[in-house]
């Protein structure tokens, strides 16, 4: 495509001038590989954007979407319904942990976060605690790009031009290179101490003002940071002690990424509200959802009287094509045993871990961290160019036939759950070559 054909599209989270000077165009995908406009096969080590967990182009999902489009292409969900959304809701409730039995549909992770924040406020209002308006997020946390999400998120670039428009404070992130560098699986040190910082924030603001704590079980876009041992359980305990809701953002962690359907099951911690998206439809159709505990739903609905109880929703909530994609995706996960394939103690996750940690000792590598089928390699910042290393490695890896995700001075890997040992070998080989080319 020439420059004029590229001009109209203002691309998201992209250096537009750089891309349009040297485009990276995808024209097809199947299984573990992309096809580019110059007919190269590129190994996908990112599952798209953390979402194509079952690999690309699965015929069962494609056929379900096409069939649904011929039957019911759209249905409004304000005061009306269609059977598939109720079937999908029941299926998700059965998969979810604890009492997360109520499903509210959105179109993305960002919208799921906005919805979860509103649910928390509505719950406290219904309980007579309307003063609970403040949210606690975490440094380096990513919760989408709507105004609520960038307020509770902890990535400065996402809000510095826009402000933070809801009351918030932030826990510190959990990374500790001095104690936990090159951890295999969950970091062993500092989990309880890091979680106890929440007590300090509660003393600062008072529990009567705090609506909820929102965190990713494993930090994603902020650098892939698995929680230290004991961290999540201690956060849950503190929230319970002070009447504060706990929201898990499982947009990247859900649907097999940690070796269970949800990370909350892997780590045995049940939140009050959970956000999901991405892997829900294997990326084949835009869809997100919020799973709410029965106590959240019951409080809001009972308080609402006979009219609309929750003044919130989207035109495309529970879109029939997205519901069909989600139902088919869940079929694939279950029939191909993908929910548990990447378990941290399983064969493919251990092989992936072994390959990653073989890179320890390469020039410029300061940390390697992983849990199940999610990992990051962090590099020493280049003199005068902080944050540039990951992008350089990503570009070189792309040229050599692999897609990575750059995160400042790190790269992230979150491959489709169908990955096998030859794919791991290919990925580690390209990554090693790319590191040596740029860092010595």
Tab-separated table of C-alpha atoms in Angstrom:
chain	number	residue	atom	x	y	z
A	1	UNK	CA	0.000	0.000	0.000
A	2	UNK	CA	1.273	3.490	-0.795
A	3	UNK	CA	1.437	6.441	1.588
A	4	UNK	CA	-1.871	7.905	0.390
A	5	UNK	CA	-3.712	4.663	1.113
A	6	UNK	CA	-2.371	4.653	4.665
A	7	UNK	CA	-3.061	8.289	5.473
A	8	UNK	CA	-6.680	8.158	6.651
A	9	UNK	CA	-6.275	5.634	9.474
A	10	UNK	CA	-5.247	7.183	12.837
A	11	UNK	CA	-3.860	4.064	14.481
A	12	UNK	CA	-4.173	3.299	18.214
A	13	UNK	CA	-1.132	2.912	20.485
A	14	UNK	CA	1.088	3.223	17.408
A	15	UNK	CA	3.819	5.652	16.316
A	16	UNK	CA	1.786	6.616	13.251
A	17	UNK	CA	4.579	8.386	11.378
A	18	UNK	CA	6.959	5.503	11.939
A	19	UNK	CA	4.443	2.855	10.929
A	20	UNK	CA	3.403	4.618	7.749
A	21	UNK	CA	7.031	5.028	6.758
A	22	UNK	CA	7.602	1.289	7.190
A	23	UNK	CA	4.307	-0.615	7.518
A	24	UNK	CA	3.985	-4.062	9.072
A	25	UNK	CA	0.914	-5.505	7.396
A	26	UNK	CA	-0.902	-8.707	8.326
A	27	UNK	CA	-3.045	-10.335	5.657
A	28	UNK	CA	-3.886	-13.729	7.142
A	29	UNK	CA	-3.454	-16.014	10.137
A	30	UNK	CA	-3.733	-19.713	10.894
A	31	UNK	CA	-2.832	-21.600	14.029
A	32	UNK	CA	0.393	-20.173	15.464
A	33	UNK	CA	1.359	-18.062	12.446
A	34	UNK	CA	0.557	-14.766	10.764
A	35	UNK	CA	0.826	-14.242	7.024
A	36	UNK	CA	2.257	-10.864	5.984
A	37	UNK	CA	1.703	-8.830	2.826
A	38	UNK	CA	5.030	-10.120	1.497
A	39	UNK	CA	3.899	-13.721	2.166
A	40	UNK	CA	6.155	-14.392	5.145
A	41	UNK	CA	5.020	-16.719	7.936
A	42	UNK	CA	5.515	-14.995	11.309
A	43	UNK	CA	5.282	-16.865	14.604
A	44	UNK	CA	2.706	-15.269	16.912
A	45	UNK	CA	4.138	-15.188	20.438
A	46	UNK	CA	1.573	-12.652	21.659
A	47	UNK	CA	-1.761	-14.352	20.854
A	48	UNK	CA	-2.556	-11.198	18.911
A	49	UNK	CA	-3.032	-8.804	21.818
A	50	UNK	CA	-3.239	-11.476	24.539
A	51	UNK	CA	-6.524	-12.735	23.068
A	52	UNK	CA	-6.202	-15.511	20.442
A	53	UNK	CA	-5.674	-18.218	23.056
A	54	UNK	CA	-6.896	-21.028	20.803
A	55	UNK	CA	-4.760	-19.918	17.881
A	56	UNK	CA	-5.924	-18.241	14.699
A	57	UNK	CA	-8.601	-19.149	12.187
A	58	UNK	CA	-10.364	-21.906	14.092
A	59	UNK	CA	-13.133	-23.205	11.783
A	60	UNK	CA	-15.604	-23.924	14.609
A	61	UNK	CA	-15.550	-20.282	15.704
A	62	UNK	CA	-15.711	-18.903	12.159
A	63	UNK	CA	-18.627	-21.136	11.271
A	64	UNK	CA	-20.535	-20.173	14.409
A	65	UNK	CA	-20.231	-16.462	13.593
A	66	UNK	CA	-21.331	-16.992	9.978
A	67	UNK	CA	-24.284	-19.131	11.004
A	68	UNK	CA	-25.424	-16.575	13.564
A	69	UNK	CA	-25.131	-13.718	11.048
A	70	UNK	CA	-27.589	-15.517	8.789
A	71	UNK	CA	-30.056	-16.113	11.640
A	72	UNK	CA	-30.024	-13.037	13.899
A	73	UNK	CA	-27.421	-10.433	13.009
A	74	UNK	CA	-28.332	-7.940	15.743
A	75	UNK	CA	-30.697	-7.646	18.669
A	76	UNK	CA	-31.089	-4.718	21.080
A	77	UNK	CA	-30.497	-5.563	24.718
A	78	UNK	CA	-32.208	-2.566	26.344
A	79	UNK	CA	-35.476	-4.116	27.428
A	80	UNK	CA	-35.203	-7.000	24.958
A	81	UNK	CA	-33.165	-10.184	24.814
A	82	UNK	CA	-32.131	-13.096	22.652
A	83	UNK	CA	-31.676	-16.683	23.900
A	84	UNK	CA	-27.962	-16.994	23.148
A	85	UNK	CA	-26.935	-14.290	25.622
A	86	UNK	CA	-28.711	-16.128	28.437
A	87	UNK	CA	-27.159	-19.445	27.437
A	88	UNK	CA	-23.701	-17.871	27.385
A	89	UNK	CA	-24.289	-16.213	30.763
A	90	UNK	CA	-25.220	-19.509	32.366
A	91	UNK	CA	-22.145	-21.147	30.884
A	92	UNK	CA	-19.819	-18.416	32.142
A	93	UNK	CA	-21.392	-18.508	35.602
A	94	UNK	CA	-20.702	-22.240	35.782
A	95	UNK	CA	-17.055	-21.671	34.843
A	96	UNK	CA	-16.525	-18.774	37.244
A	97	UNK	CA	-15.269	-19.165	40.816
A	98	UNK	CA	-17.273	-18.534	43.968
A	99	UNK	CA	-20.573	-16.697	43.605
A	100	UNK	CA	-19.669	-14.754	40.456
A	101	UNK	CA	-22.962	-15.772	38.895
A	102	UNK	CA	-24.145	-12.575	37.205
A	103	UNK	CA	-22.827	-11.525	33.782
A	104	UNK	CA	-23.011	-8.017	32.292
A	105	UNK	CA	-21.827	-7.694	28.686
A	106	UNK	CA	-19.551	-5.054	27.204
A	107	UNK	CA	-17.475	-4.812	24.031
A	108	UNK	CA	-13.928	-4.627	25.386
A	109	UNK	CA	-11.750	-4.791	28.461
A	110	UNK	CA	-11.835	-1.010	28.785
A	111	UNK	CA	-15.626	-1.042	28.886
A	112	UNK	CA	-15.581	-3.935	31.332
A	113	UNK	CA	-13.461	-1.896	33.736
A	114	UNK	CA	-15.769	1.134	33.452
A	115	UNK	CA	-18.712	-1.149	34.160
A	116	UNK	CA	-17.020	-2.771	37.157
A	117	UNK	CA	-16.218	0.607	38.708
A	118	UNK	CA	-19.829	1.720	38.278
A	119	UNK	CA	-21.058	-1.543	39.782
A	120	UNK	CA	-18.914	-0.946	42.850
A	121	UNK	CA	-20.307	2.565	43.277
A	122	UNK	CA	-23.879	1.365	42.712
A	123	UNK	CA	-23.416	-1.401	45.284
A	124	UNK	CA	-22.212	0.953	47.992
A	125	UNK	CA	-24.954	3.456	47.156
A	126	UNK	CA	-27.540	0.703	47.519
A	127	UNK	CA	-26.017	-0.221	50.876
A	128	UNK	CA	-26.318	3.336	52.126
A	129	UNK	CA	-22.582	3.997	51.789
A	130	UNK	CA	-22.610	6.640	49.077
A	131	UNK	CA	-19.439	8.204	50.496
A	132	UNK	CA	-17.408	5.266	49.206
A	133	UNK	CA	-16.172	6.913	45.996
A	134	UNK	CA	-12.414	6.330	45.957
A	135	UNK	CA	-10.663	3.493	44.104
A	136	UNK	CA	-7.252	2.027	44.760
A	137	UNK	CA	-5.306	0.708	41.786
A	138	UNK	CA	-1.666	-0.215	41.460
A	139	UNK	CA	1.431	1.324	39.928
A	140	UNK	CA	2.104	-0.135	36.474
A	141	UNK	CA	-1.430	-1.518	36.355
A	142	UNK	CA	-3.339	-1.360	33.076
A	143	UNK	CA	-7.118	-1.186	33.116
A	144	UNK	CA	-7.919	0.067	29.650
A	145	UNK	CA	-8.101	3.570	28.268
A	146	UNK	CA	-11.476	5.024	29.238
A	147	UNK	CA	-11.459	7.716	31.898
A	148	UNK	CA	-12.146	5.350	34.771
A	149	UNK	CA	-9.527	2.898	33.573
A	150	UNK	CA	-6.782	5.499	33.203
A	151	UNK	CA	-7.612	6.846	36.661
A	152	UNK	CA	-7.207	3.526	38.442
A	153	UNK	CA	-4.444	2.411	36.084
A	154	UNK	CA	-0.840	3.080	36.939
A	155	UNK	CA	0.777	3.871	33.575
A	156	UNK	CA	1.616	7.569	33.408
A	157	UNK	CA	1.641	7.849	29.615
A	158	UNK	CA	-1.990	6.738	29.513
A	159	UNK	CA	-3.275	9.661	31.572
A	160	UNK	CA	-0.738	12.484	31.474
A	161	UNK	CA	-2.486	14.291	28.599
A	162	UNK	CA	-6.009	13.579	29.870
A	163	UNK	CA	-6.007	13.751	33.670
A	164	UNK	CA	-7.486	11.367	36.219
A	165	UNK	CA	-11.132	12.089	36.788
A	166	UNK	CA	-12.224	9.794	39.592
A	167	UNK	CA	-10.807	9.763	43.146
A	168	UNK	CA	-7.921	7.317	43.298
A	169	UNK	CA	-4.713	6.209	44.930
A	170	UNK	CA	-2.275	3.460	44.037
A	171	UNK	CA	-0.429	0.611	45.669
A	172	UNK	CA	3.191	0.273	44.633
A	173	UNK	CA	3.962	-2.349	42.013
A	174	UNK	CA	5.283	-5.728	43.091
A	175	UNK	CA	8.537	-5.985	41.125
A	176	UNK	CA	11.719	-6.290	43.195
A	177	UNK	CA	14.765	-7.007	41.062
A	178	UNK	CA	17.049	-7.159	44.067
A	179	UNK	CA	15.150	-10.017	45.712
A	180	UNK	CA	13.208	-11.674	42.900
A	181	UNK	CA	15.109	-11.308	39.632
A	182	UNK	CA	14.983	-14.389	37.380
A	183	UNK	CA	12.113	-15.941	39.328
A	184	UNK	CA	10.622	-19.077	37.866
A	185	UNK	CA	6.924	-18.908	38.602
A	186	UNK	CA	5.712	-16.757	41.484
A	187	UNK	CA	8.367	-14.575	43.150
A	188	UNK	CA	9.125	-15.879	46.625
A	189	UNK	CA	9.887	-12.689	48.508
A	190	UNK	CA	7.931	-9.672	49.699
A	191	UNK	CA	4.343	-10.687	48.971
A	192	UNK	CA	2.883	-10.008	52.402
A	193	UNK	CA	4.835	-6.773	52.867
A	194	UNK	CA	3.703	-5.475	49.483
A	195	UNK	CA	0.085	-6.348	50.253
A	196	UNK	CA	0.243	-4.710	53.683
A	197	UNK	CA	0.837	-1.383	51.972
A	198	UNK	CA	-2.903	-1.413	51.458
A	199	UNK	CA	-3.334	-0.910	55.208
A	200	UNK	CA	-1.367	2.342	54.947
A	201	UNK	CA	-3.608	3.609	52.147
A	202	UNK	CA	-6.683	2.726	54.176
A	203	UNK	CA	-5.339	4.743	57.114
A	204	UNK	CA	-4.628	7.665	54.783
A	205	UNK	CA	-8.085	7.765	53.209
A	206	UNK	CA	-10.286	5.886	55.713
A	207	UNK	CA	-12.213	2.782	54.728
A	208	UNK	CA	-15.464	4.740	54.739
A	209	UNK	CA	-14.292	6.500	51.547
A	210	UNK	CA	-12.852	3.522	49.632
A	211	UNK	CA	-15.133	1.726	47.196
A	212	UNK	CA	-12.821	-0.953	45.832
A	213	UNK	CA	-9.325	-2.154	45.097
A	214	UNK	CA	-8.756	-3.113	41.457
A	215	UNK	CA	-5.741	-5.150	40.363
A	216	UNK	CA	-4.665	-7.575	37.664
A	217	UNK	CA	-3.756	-10.950	39.183
A	218	UNK	CA	-0.723	-10.818	36.874
A	219	UNK	CA	0.218	-7.330	35.713
A	220	UNK	CA	0.262	-7.364	31.910
A	221	UNK	CA	1.016	-4.196	29.943
A	222	UNK	CA	2.910	-2.802	32.935
A	223	UNK	CA	5.632	-5.389	32.475
A	224	UNK	CA	4.284	-8.914	33.158
A	225	UNK	CA	4.635	-9.082	36.945
A	226	UNK	CA	3.417	-12.311	38.579
A	227	UNK	CA	2.224	-11.739	42.149
A	228	UNK	CA	4.672	-12.669	44.917
A	229	UNK	CA	3.644	-15.642	47.046
A	230	UNK	CA	0.852	-14.683	49.470
A	231	UNK	CA	0.190	-11.267	47.924
A	232	UNK	CA	-3.296	-11.770	46.479
A	233	UNK	CA	-4.661	-13.645	49.488
A	234	UNK	CA	-3.452	-10.918	51.832
A	235	UNK	CA	-5.073	-8.228	49.652
A	236	UNK	CA	-8.357	-10.181	49.858
A	237	UNK	CA	-8.064	-10.422	53.643
A	238	UNK	CA	-7.501	-6.698	54.073
A	239	UNK	CA	-10.417	-5.815	51.809
A	240	UNK	CA	-12.698	-8.108	53.803
A	241	UNK	CA	-11.557	-6.625	57.106
A	242	UNK	CA	-12.445	-3.098	55.989
A	243	UNK	CA	-15.583	-3.616	53.884
A	244	UNK	CA	-13.828	-2.809	50.615
A	245	UNK	CA	-14.711	-4.593	47.371
A	246	UNK	CA	-12.020	-6.424	45.411
A	247	UNK	CA	-12.080	-6.247	41.604
A	248	UNK	CA	-9.863	-8.557	39.565
A	249	UNK	CA	-9.080	-7.405	36.051
A	250	UNK	CA	-8.733	-10.748	34.257
A	251	UNK	CA	-8.860	-9.355	30.734
A	252	UNK	CA	-5.482	-10.927	29.917
A	253	UNK	CA	-5.346	-13.609	32.626
A	254	UNK	CA	-8.617	-15.320	31.837
A	255	UNK	CA	-9.408	-18.338	29.667
A	256	UNK	CA	-6.456	-20.629	30.258
A	257	UNK	CA	-3.597	-18.143	30.434
A	258	UNK	CA	-2.590	-19.295	33.942
A	259	UNK	CA	-3.551	-22.951	33.594
A	260	UNK	CA	-7.134	-22.555	34.831
A	261	UNK	CA	-10.185	-20.907	33.366
A	262	UNK	CA	-9.400	-17.834	35.484
A	263	UNK	CA	-6.356	-16.714	37.454
A	264	UNK	CA	-8.530	-16.305	40.535
A	265	UNK	CA	-8.899	-20.096	40.491
A	266	UNK	CA	-5.173	-20.615	39.973
A	267	UNK	CA	-4.357	-18.413	42.958
A	268	UNK	CA	-7.412	-19.449	45.029
A	269	UNK	CA	-8.669	-15.911	45.602
A	270	UNK	CA	-12.240	-14.968	44.682
A	271	UNK	CA	-12.940	-11.288	43.965
A	272	UNK	CA	-16.293	-9.547	44.306
A	273	UNK	CA	-16.230	-8.449	40.659
A	274	UNK	CA	-14.173	-9.717	37.711
A	275	UNK	CA	-13.593	-8.146	34.317
A	276	UNK	CA	-13.038	-10.310	31.226
A	277	UNK	CA	-12.646	-9.825	27.459
A	278	UNK	CA	-9.989	-10.846	24.882
A	279	UNK	CA	-9.911	-14.648	25.201
A	280	UNK	CA	-13.686	-14.735	25.705
A	281	UNK	CA	-14.147	-14.850	21.918
A	282	UNK	CA	-10.570	-15.807	21.007
A	283	UNK	CA	-10.329	-12.313	19.502
A	284	UNK	CA	-12.746	-13.259	16.720
A	285	UNK	CA	-15.369	-10.666	17.715
A	286	UNK	CA	-15.258	-7.670	20.084
A	287	UNK	CA	-16.704	-8.685	23.434
A	288	UNK	CA	-16.120	-8.152	27.117
A	289	UNK	CA	-18.063	-8.916	30.254
A	290	UNK	CA	-18.169	-8.299	33.966
A	291	UNK	CA	-18.830	-11.195	36.321
A	292	UNK	CA	-20.407	-9.910	39.513
A	293	UNK	CA	-21.032	-11.681	42.777
A	294	UNK	CA	-24.618	-12.440	43.703
A	295	UNK	CA	-24.323	-9.966	46.574
A	296	UNK	CA	-23.473	-7.157	44.154
A	297	UNK	CA	-26.386	-7.906	41.829
A	298	UNK	CA	-28.886	-8.502	44.623
A	299	UNK	CA	-28.068	-5.234	46.394
A	300	UNK	CA	-28.306	-3.108	43.237
A	301	UNK	CA	-31.400	-4.775	41.793
A	302	UNK	CA	-33.339	-4.837	45.073
A	303	UNK	CA	-32.506	-1.184	45.726
A	304	UNK	CA	-33.594	-0.190	42.225
A	305	UNK	CA	-37.316	-0.705	42.749
A	306	UNK	CA	-39.475	-1.455	39.704
A	307	UNK	CA	-37.689	0.564	37.013
A	308	UNK	CA	-34.203	0.412	35.565
A	309	UNK	CA	-31.889	-0.545	38.426
A	310	UNK	CA	-28.496	0.140	36.809
A	311	UNK	CA	-28.326	3.034	34.377
A	312	UNK	CA	-25.528	1.677	32.259
A	313	UNK	CA	-25.073	-0.361	29.080
A	314	UNK	CA	-23.932	-0.354	25.457
A	315	UNK	CA	-25.671	-0.593	22.087
A	316	UNK	CA	-23.673	-3.716	21.271
A	317	UNK	CA	-23.888	-5.409	24.690
A	318	UNK	CA	-24.473	-9.146	24.192
A	319	UNK	CA	-24.248	-8.763	20.414
A	320	UNK	CA	-25.525	-11.993	18.828
A	321	UNK	CA	-22.432	-12.533	16.670
A	322	UNK	CA	-20.141	-12.003	19.665
A	323	UNK	CA	-22.236	-14.394	21.757
A	324	UNK	CA	-21.946	-17.008	19.020
A	325	UNK	CA	-18.192	-16.492	18.871
A	326	UNK	CA	-17.916	-16.837	22.652
A	327	UNK	CA	-19.994	-20.012	22.800
A	328	UNK	CA	-17.907	-21.585	20.035
A	329	UNK	CA	-14.686	-20.442	21.697
A	330	UNK	CA	-15.676	-22.088	24.966
A	331	UNK	CA	-16.416	-25.261	22.984
A	332	UNK	CA	-12.888	-25.191	21.570
A	333	UNK	CA	-11.251	-24.569	24.945
A	334	UNK	CA	-13.137	-27.490	26.465
A	335	UNK	CA	-12.917	-29.945	23.570
A	336	UNK	CA	-9.194	-29.333	23.019
A	337	UNK	CA	-8.381	-29.214	26.769
A	338	UNK	CA	-6.857	-25.757	26.453
A	339	UNK	CA	-7.971	-24.311	29.791
A	340	UNK	CA	-5.389	-26.388	31.635
A	341	UNK	CA	-2.816	-27.037	28.911
A	342	UNK	CA	-0.589	-24.186	30.056
A	343	UNK	CA	-0.604	-25.047	33.765
A	344	UNK	CA	2.608	-23.873	35.402
A	345	UNK	CA	3.591	-27.427	36.364
A	346	UNK	CA	2.628	-28.844	32.970
A	347	UNK	CA	4.933	-30.074	30.248
A	348	UNK	CA	4.664	-27.169	27.792
A	349	UNK	CA	4.885	-24.449	30.450
A	350	UNK	CA	7.988	-26.055	31.962
A	351	UNK	CA	9.575	-26.339	28.504
A	352	UNK	CA	8.745	-22.674	27.811
A	353	UNK	CA	10.229	-21.683	31.178
A	354	UNK	CA	13.403	-23.674	30.545
A	355	UNK	CA	13.870	-22.035	27.162
A	356	UNK	CA	13.325	-18.551	28.502
A	357	UNK	CA	15.735	-18.932	31.389
A	358	UNK	CA	18.410	-20.265	29.066
A	359	UNK	CA	18.746	-16.618	28.010
A	360	UNK	CA	20.028	-15.609	31.440
A	361	UNK	CA	23.550	-14.307	31.089
A	362	UNK	CA	23.063	-12.797	27.643
A	363	UNK	CA	24.297	-9.206	27.316
A	364	UNK	CA	21.878	-6.656	28.715
A	365	UNK	CA	19.381	-9.141	30.208
A	366	UNK	CA	18.560	-8.045	33.769
A	367	UNK	CA	15.481	-10.171	34.459
A	368	UNK	CA	13.395	-13.042	33.124
A	369	UNK	CA	10.025	-13.710	34.727
A	370	UNK	CA	7.263	-16.098	33.843
A	371	UNK	CA	4.172	-17.855	35.025
A	372	UNK	CA	2.454	-20.522	32.966
A	373	UNK	CA	2.299	-19.229	29.366
A	374	UNK	CA	3.033	-15.576	30.059
A	375	UNK	CA	6.536	-14.156	30.346
A	376	UNK	CA	8.781	-11.132	30.041
A	377	UNK	CA	12.465	-10.526	29.432
A	378	UNK	CA	13.770	-7.207	30.733
A	379	UNK	CA	16.852	-5.387	29.474
A	380	UNK	CA	19.238	-2.835	30.866
A	381	UNK	CA	18.239	0.622	29.572
A	382	UNK	CA	20.417	1.936	26.775
A	383	UNK	CA	22.467	5.027	27.571
A	384	UNK	CA	20.437	8.097	26.661
A	385	UNK	CA	17.537	5.964	25.374
A	386	UNK	CA	15.518	4.691	28.334
A	387	UNK	CA	12.595	2.544	27.266
A	388	UNK	CA	13.967	1.857	23.785
A	389	UNK	CA	15.362	-1.657	24.179
A	390	UNK	CA	12.079	-3.539	23.920
A	391	UNK	CA	11.067	-1.837	20.700
A	392	UNK	CA	14.437	-2.570	19.110
A	393	UNK	CA	14.238	-6.248	20.038
A	394	UNK	CA	10.627	-6.409	18.820
A	395	UNK	CA	11.541	-4.940	15.435
A	396	UNK	CA	14.444	-7.296	14.871
A	397	UNK	CA	12.399	-10.310	15.963
A	398	UNK	CA	9.685	-9.308	13.486
A	399	UNK	CA	12.240	-9.153	10.699
A	400	UNK	CA	13.409	-12.640	11.687
A	401	UNK	CA	9.877	-14.084	11.744
A	402	UNK	CA	8.332	-13.587	15.192
A	403	UNK	CA	5.846	-11.160	16.746
A	404	UNK	CA	6.633	-9.960	20.275
A	405	UNK	CA	5.106	-7.234	22.457
A	406	UNK	CA	7.464	-4.449	23.499
A	407	UNK	CA	6.995	-2.893	26.942
A	408	UNK	CA	9.632	-0.196	27.333
A	409	UNK	CA	12.881	-1.925	28.242
A	410	UNK	CA	11.215	-5.335	28.150
A	411	UNK	CA	9.446	-7.665	25.777
A	412	UNK	CA	6.408	-9.752	26.654
A	413	UNK	CA	5.354	-13.160	25.386
A	414	UNK	CA	1.869	-14.643	25.742
A	415	UNK	CA	1.602	-17.288	23.027
A	416	UNK	CA	-1.576	-19.091	22.011
A	417	UNK	CA	-2.265	-22.053	24.259
A	418	UNK	CA	-1.777	-24.393	21.297
A	419	UNK	CA	1.970	-23.674	21.314
A	420	UNK	CA	4.192	-26.766	21.090
A	421	UNK	CA	7.872	-27.437	21.680
A	422	UNK	CA	9.065	-26.662	18.127
A	423	UNK	CA	7.386	-23.242	18.412
A	424	UNK	CA	9.176	-22.637	21.714
A	425	UNK	CA	12.506	-23.578	20.144
A	426	UNK	CA	11.880	-21.221	17.226
A	427	UNK	CA	10.878	-18.390	19.547
A	428	UNK	CA	13.860	-18.720	21.860
A	429	UNK	CA	16.240	-18.924	18.912
A	430	UNK	CA	14.912	-15.725	17.337
A	431	UNK	CA	14.847	-13.913	20.661
A	432	UNK	CA	18.444	-14.860	21.433
A	433	UNK	CA	19.555	-13.727	17.997
A	434	UNK	CA	17.729	-10.408	18.379
A	435	UNK	CA	19.226	-9.748	21.816
A	436	UNK	CA	22.754	-10.481	20.619
A	437	UNK	CA	22.303	-8.232	17.583
A	438	UNK	CA	21.347	-5.203	19.682
A	439	UNK	CA	22.936	-5.721	23.079
A	440	UNK	CA	26.148	-7.507	22.209
